[in-house]
């Protein structure tokens, strides 16, 4: 009897591990960006800021407006947390069990399929965060602070319009702030806010790459199991033990 020939199969697992590592790192960066914004809002971002009045003298402005939009931050934080914990840490467990299951029985672990669904849902959440964040930021991009209202607002918060943190502090910088330290702190944190907004693009892209690789691996694995089986002695052939 002719010997059974081992079918060469090229898995995507090593690429999945690489994409998973990059995604986890970027998700941690995203969480760090959002956390820095929250910390700023609760400390120096709360003001008050001393502003030069064009009519003479100065006035105080509360650091946050009355209508501050933060949902995009919560959404991004959720996307980053999902990518890091469920996809990243959960992926390590799923991939280890997958390798063990393939070596033992030549079949995929049920957890690997569950994790694959989580990867897809994570990408959808990241995509939603990306779209929502850019849309809401662009909707309020050209707003300015009305000095006539701002002069008389303190100690209450500025109540005209709704603002994202990025839009609000950009508008604050358009005012003539008395203290250079306030300008420097706001400029630094604005860069971080823009950083996490653009980082969502990277997070979404990496999640998409990982999702594609996982889908390709599932398709390859199912095709491999359909083409190959066991020898008459019971040994598995044509399966990937990597």
Short mmCIF file of C-alpha atoms in Angstrom, two decimals:
data_model
loop_
_atom_site.label_atom_id
_atom_site.label_comp_id
_atom_site.label_asym_id
_atom_site.label_seq_id
_atom_site.Cartn_x
_atom_site.Cartn_y
_atom_site.Cartn_z
CA UNK A 1 0.00 0.00 0.00
CA UNK A 2 1.33 3.42 -0.96
CA UNK A 3 2.17 5.63 2.02
CA UNK A 4 -0.09 8.54 2.82
CA UNK A 5 1.34 11.84 1.70
CA UNK A 6 1.34 14.72 4.16
CA UNK A 7 -0.42 17.65 2.56
CA UNK A 8 1.54 20.91 2.87
CA UNK A 9 -0.59 23.48 4.61
CA UNK A 10 0.41 27.07 5.23
CA UNK A 11 -1.34 28.49 8.25
CA UNK A 12 -1.86 32.14 9.11
CA UNK A 13 -1.32 31.61 12.83
CA UNK A 14 2.08 33.28 13.01
CA UNK A 15 0.67 36.31 11.17
CA UNK A 16 -2.30 36.31 13.55
CA UNK A 17 0.08 36.39 16.51
CA UNK A 18 1.94 39.34 14.95
CA UNK A 19 -1.22 41.30 14.17
CA UNK A 20 -2.56 40.54 17.64
CA UNK A 21 0.58 41.93 19.25
CA UNK A 22 0.44 45.15 17.23
CA UNK A 23 -3.28 45.58 17.91
CA UNK A 24 -2.81 45.08 21.65
CA UNK A 25 0.00 47.64 21.78
CA UNK A 26 -2.03 50.20 19.85
CA UNK A 27 -5.11 49.53 21.98
CA UNK A 28 -3.05 50.23 25.11
CA UNK A 29 -1.83 53.47 23.51
CA UNK A 30 -5.43 54.44 22.71
CA UNK A 31 -6.49 53.84 26.31
CA UNK A 32 -3.54 55.93 27.48
CA UNK A 33 -4.53 58.82 25.22
CA UNK A 34 -8.12 58.85 26.44
CA UNK A 35 -7.05 58.51 30.07
CA UNK A 36 -4.75 61.51 29.69
CA UNK A 37 -7.64 63.59 28.36
CA UNK A 38 -9.88 62.58 31.27
CA UNK A 39 -7.12 63.42 33.74
CA UNK A 40 -6.63 66.82 32.11
CA UNK A 41 -10.35 67.61 32.25
CA UNK A 42 -10.41 66.85 35.97
CA UNK A 43 -7.26 68.84 36.80
CA UNK A 44 -5.76 71.79 34.94
CA UNK A 45 -8.33 71.61 32.18
CA UNK A 46 -10.97 72.68 34.67
CA UNK A 47 -9.44 76.14 34.92
CA UNK A 48 -10.34 78.84 35.54
CA UNK A 49 -8.33 80.65 32.88
CA UNK A 50 -7.61 84.35 33.02
CA UNK A 51 -8.41 86.02 29.69
CA UNK A 52 -7.62 89.51 28.40
CA UNK A 53 -10.79 91.50 27.74
CA UNK A 54 -10.55 93.55 24.51
CA UNK A 55 -12.68 96.19 26.25
CA UNK A 56 -10.09 96.46 29.02
CA UNK A 57 -9.01 94.42 32.01
CA UNK A 58 -9.31 90.64 32.32
CA UNK A 59 -12.00 88.10 33.12
CA UNK A 60 -12.13 84.54 34.37
CA UNK A 61 -13.34 81.65 32.20
CA UNK A 62 -14.26 78.24 33.56
CA UNK A 63 -12.10 75.50 32.09
CA UNK A 64 -15.02 73.41 30.82
CA UNK A 65 -18.16 74.53 28.99
CA UNK A 66 -21.61 73.69 30.29
CA UNK A 67 -22.34 71.41 27.33
CA UNK A 68 -19.28 69.20 26.91
CA UNK A 69 -19.63 66.21 24.58
CA UNK A 70 -17.67 63.19 25.83
CA UNK A 71 -19.52 60.25 24.25
CA UNK A 72 -16.84 59.88 21.58
CA UNK A 73 -14.26 59.41 24.32
CA UNK A 74 -16.35 56.73 26.01
CA UNK A 75 -16.86 54.96 22.67
CA UNK A 76 -13.15 55.06 21.86
CA UNK A 77 -12.31 53.86 25.35
CA UNK A 78 -14.72 50.95 24.90
CA UNK A 79 -13.19 50.07 21.53
CA UNK A 80 -9.67 50.19 22.95
CA UNK A 81 -10.63 48.16 26.01
CA UNK A 82 -12.35 45.53 23.88
CA UNK A 83 -9.35 45.27 21.58
CA UNK A 84 -6.91 44.95 24.47
CA UNK A 85 -8.81 42.67 26.85
CA UNK A 86 -11.21 40.54 24.82
CA UNK A 87 -9.26 40.43 21.56
CA UNK A 88 -5.72 40.72 22.93
CA UNK A 89 -5.69 38.76 26.18
CA UNK A 90 -8.59 36.57 25.07
CA UNK A 91 -6.78 35.92 21.81
CA UNK A 92 -3.70 34.58 23.56
CA UNK A 93 -5.83 32.03 25.40
CA UNK A 94 -7.82 31.15 22.27
CA UNK A 95 -4.69 30.65 20.16
CA UNK A 96 -2.97 28.51 22.78
CA UNK A 97 -6.04 26.28 23.06
CA UNK A 98 -6.29 26.21 19.26
CA UNK A 99 -2.73 24.93 18.90
CA UNK A 100 -3.32 22.34 21.61
CA UNK A 101 -6.57 21.18 20.01
CA UNK A 102 -5.00 20.83 16.56
CA UNK A 103 -2.10 18.80 17.91
CA UNK A 104 -4.42 16.52 19.83
CA UNK A 105 -7.30 15.97 17.41
CA UNK A 106 -6.57 17.90 14.25
CA UNK A 107 -9.65 20.03 14.89
CA UNK A 108 -10.14 23.65 15.87
CA UNK A 109 -11.06 24.63 19.39
CA UNK A 110 -14.63 25.97 19.84
CA UNK A 111 -13.14 28.93 21.71
CA UNK A 112 -11.24 29.91 18.57
CA UNK A 113 -14.53 30.39 16.73
CA UNK A 114 -15.96 32.37 19.65
CA UNK A 115 -12.87 34.55 19.64
CA UNK A 116 -13.19 35.04 15.88
CA UNK A 117 -16.68 36.46 16.41
CA UNK A 118 -15.29 38.78 19.10
CA UNK A 119 -12.63 40.00 16.66
CA UNK A 120 -15.30 40.87 14.10
CA UNK A 121 -17.45 42.65 16.69
CA UNK A 122 -14.39 44.51 17.95
CA UNK A 123 -13.65 45.79 14.47
CA UNK A 124 -17.25 46.98 14.07
CA UNK A 125 -17.03 48.81 17.40
CA UNK A 126 -13.73 50.40 16.43
CA UNK A 127 -15.15 51.45 13.06
CA UNK A 128 -18.18 52.99 14.79
CA UNK A 129 -15.88 54.86 17.20
CA UNK A 130 -13.82 56.12 14.26
CA UNK A 131 -16.82 57.41 12.31
CA UNK A 132 -18.56 58.91 15.34
CA UNK A 133 -15.47 60.68 16.66
CA UNK A 134 -14.59 62.33 13.36
CA UNK A 135 -18.18 63.28 12.58
CA UNK A 136 -18.88 64.89 15.96
CA UNK A 137 -15.53 66.70 15.93
CA UNK A 138 -16.08 68.09 12.43
CA UNK A 139 -19.61 69.19 13.31
CA UNK A 140 -18.23 71.57 15.96
CA UNK A 141 -14.92 72.44 14.30
CA UNK A 142 -15.51 76.13 13.48
CA UNK A 143 -17.23 77.21 16.68
CA UNK A 144 -15.87 80.21 18.54
CA UNK A 145 -16.38 81.53 22.06
CA UNK A 146 -18.67 84.56 22.22
CA UNK A 147 -16.78 87.09 24.34
CA UNK A 148 -19.93 89.02 25.24
CA UNK A 149 -21.28 85.88 26.89
CA UNK A 150 -17.96 84.62 28.26
CA UNK A 151 -17.18 87.88 30.11
CA UNK A 152 -20.30 87.59 32.25
CA UNK A 153 -20.37 83.79 32.63
CA UNK A 154 -18.01 83.27 35.57
CA UNK A 155 -18.38 81.56 38.01
CA UNK A 156 -20.85 79.57 35.86
CA UNK A 157 -19.70 77.52 32.90
CA UNK A 158 -19.91 78.93 29.38
CA UNK A 159 -23.35 77.80 28.22
CA UNK A 160 -23.54 78.64 24.52
CA UNK A 161 -23.29 75.72 22.06
CA UNK A 162 -22.09 72.16 22.60
CA UNK A 163 -18.41 71.30 22.43
CA UNK A 164 -16.05 68.38 22.17
CA UNK A 165 -12.97 68.76 24.40
CA UNK A 166 -10.78 69.21 21.34
CA UNK A 167 -13.00 71.92 19.84
CA UNK A 168 -13.45 73.73 23.15
CA UNK A 169 -9.79 74.03 24.04
CA UNK A 170 -8.93 75.02 20.48
CA UNK A 171 -11.42 77.87 20.86
CA UNK A 172 -9.96 78.77 24.28
CA UNK A 173 -6.54 79.16 22.65
CA UNK A 174 -8.06 81.65 20.21
CA UNK A 175 -8.67 83.90 23.21
CA UNK A 176 -5.90 86.07 24.64
CA UNK A 177 -4.92 84.04 27.69
CA UNK A 178 -2.92 85.93 30.29
CA UNK A 179 -0.80 83.04 31.58
CA UNK A 180 1.65 81.35 29.22
CA UNK A 181 1.54 78.27 31.44
CA UNK A 182 -2.15 77.83 30.59
CA UNK A 183 -1.34 78.11 26.88
CA UNK A 184 1.42 75.50 27.12
CA UNK A 185 -0.71 73.03 29.09
CA UNK A 186 -3.65 73.37 26.70
CA UNK A 187 -1.41 73.02 23.63
CA UNK A 188 0.17 69.86 25.04
CA UNK A 189 -3.15 68.24 25.83
CA UNK A 190 -4.65 69.27 22.50
CA UNK A 191 -1.89 67.32 20.78
CA UNK A 192 -2.80 64.29 22.88
CA UNK A 193 -6.51 64.70 22.02
CA UNK A 194 -5.73 64.85 18.32
CA UNK A 195 -3.40 61.92 18.80
CA UNK A 196 -6.09 59.61 20.16
CA UNK A 197 -8.52 60.75 17.48
CA UNK A 198 -6.14 59.84 14.67
CA UNK A 199 -4.97 56.73 16.50
CA UNK A 200 -8.47 55.29 16.06
CA UNK A 201 -7.63 55.03 12.34
CA UNK A 202 -4.62 52.87 13.17
CA UNK A 203 -6.62 50.82 15.68
CA UNK A 204 -9.37 50.19 13.14
CA UNK A 205 -6.85 49.22 10.44
CA UNK A 206 -4.99 46.76 12.68
CA UNK A 207 -8.27 45.24 13.85
CA UNK A 208 -9.34 44.85 10.22
CA UNK A 209 -6.06 43.11 9.31
CA UNK A 210 -6.44 40.74 12.26
CA UNK A 211 -10.04 40.00 11.33
CA UNK A 212 -9.04 39.17 7.75
CA UNK A 213 -6.26 36.84 8.92
CA UNK A 214 -8.57 35.03 11.33
CA UNK A 215 -11.21 34.54 8.64
CA UNK A 216 -8.58 33.27 6.19
CA UNK A 217 -7.25 30.83 8.79
CA UNK A 218 -10.72 29.48 9.55
CA UNK A 219 -11.40 29.00 5.84
CA UNK A 220 -8.02 27.31 5.35
CA UNK A 221 -8.53 25.04 8.36
CA UNK A 222 -12.00 23.97 7.26
CA UNK A 223 -10.76 23.26 3.75
CA UNK A 224 -7.84 21.26 5.12
CA UNK A 225 -10.12 19.12 7.26
CA UNK A 226 -12.37 18.54 4.28
CA UNK A 227 -9.51 17.28 2.13
CA UNK A 228 -7.59 15.22 4.62
CA UNK A 229 -8.35 12.81 7.40
CA UNK A 230 -6.74 9.92 9.22
CA UNK A 231 -4.72 6.95 8.10
CA UNK A 232 -6.13 3.46 8.63
CA UNK A 233 -3.93 3.19 11.73
CA UNK A 234 -5.66 6.23 13.20
CA UNK A 235 -2.84 8.74 12.73
CA UNK A 236 -3.83 12.24 11.70
CA UNK A 237 -2.41 13.43 8.42
CA UNK A 238 -2.77 16.67 6.47
CA UNK A 239 -3.29 18.72 9.63
CA UNK A 240 -1.22 21.59 10.87
CA UNK A 241 0.55 21.04 14.14
CA UNK A 242 2.05 24.48 14.36
#
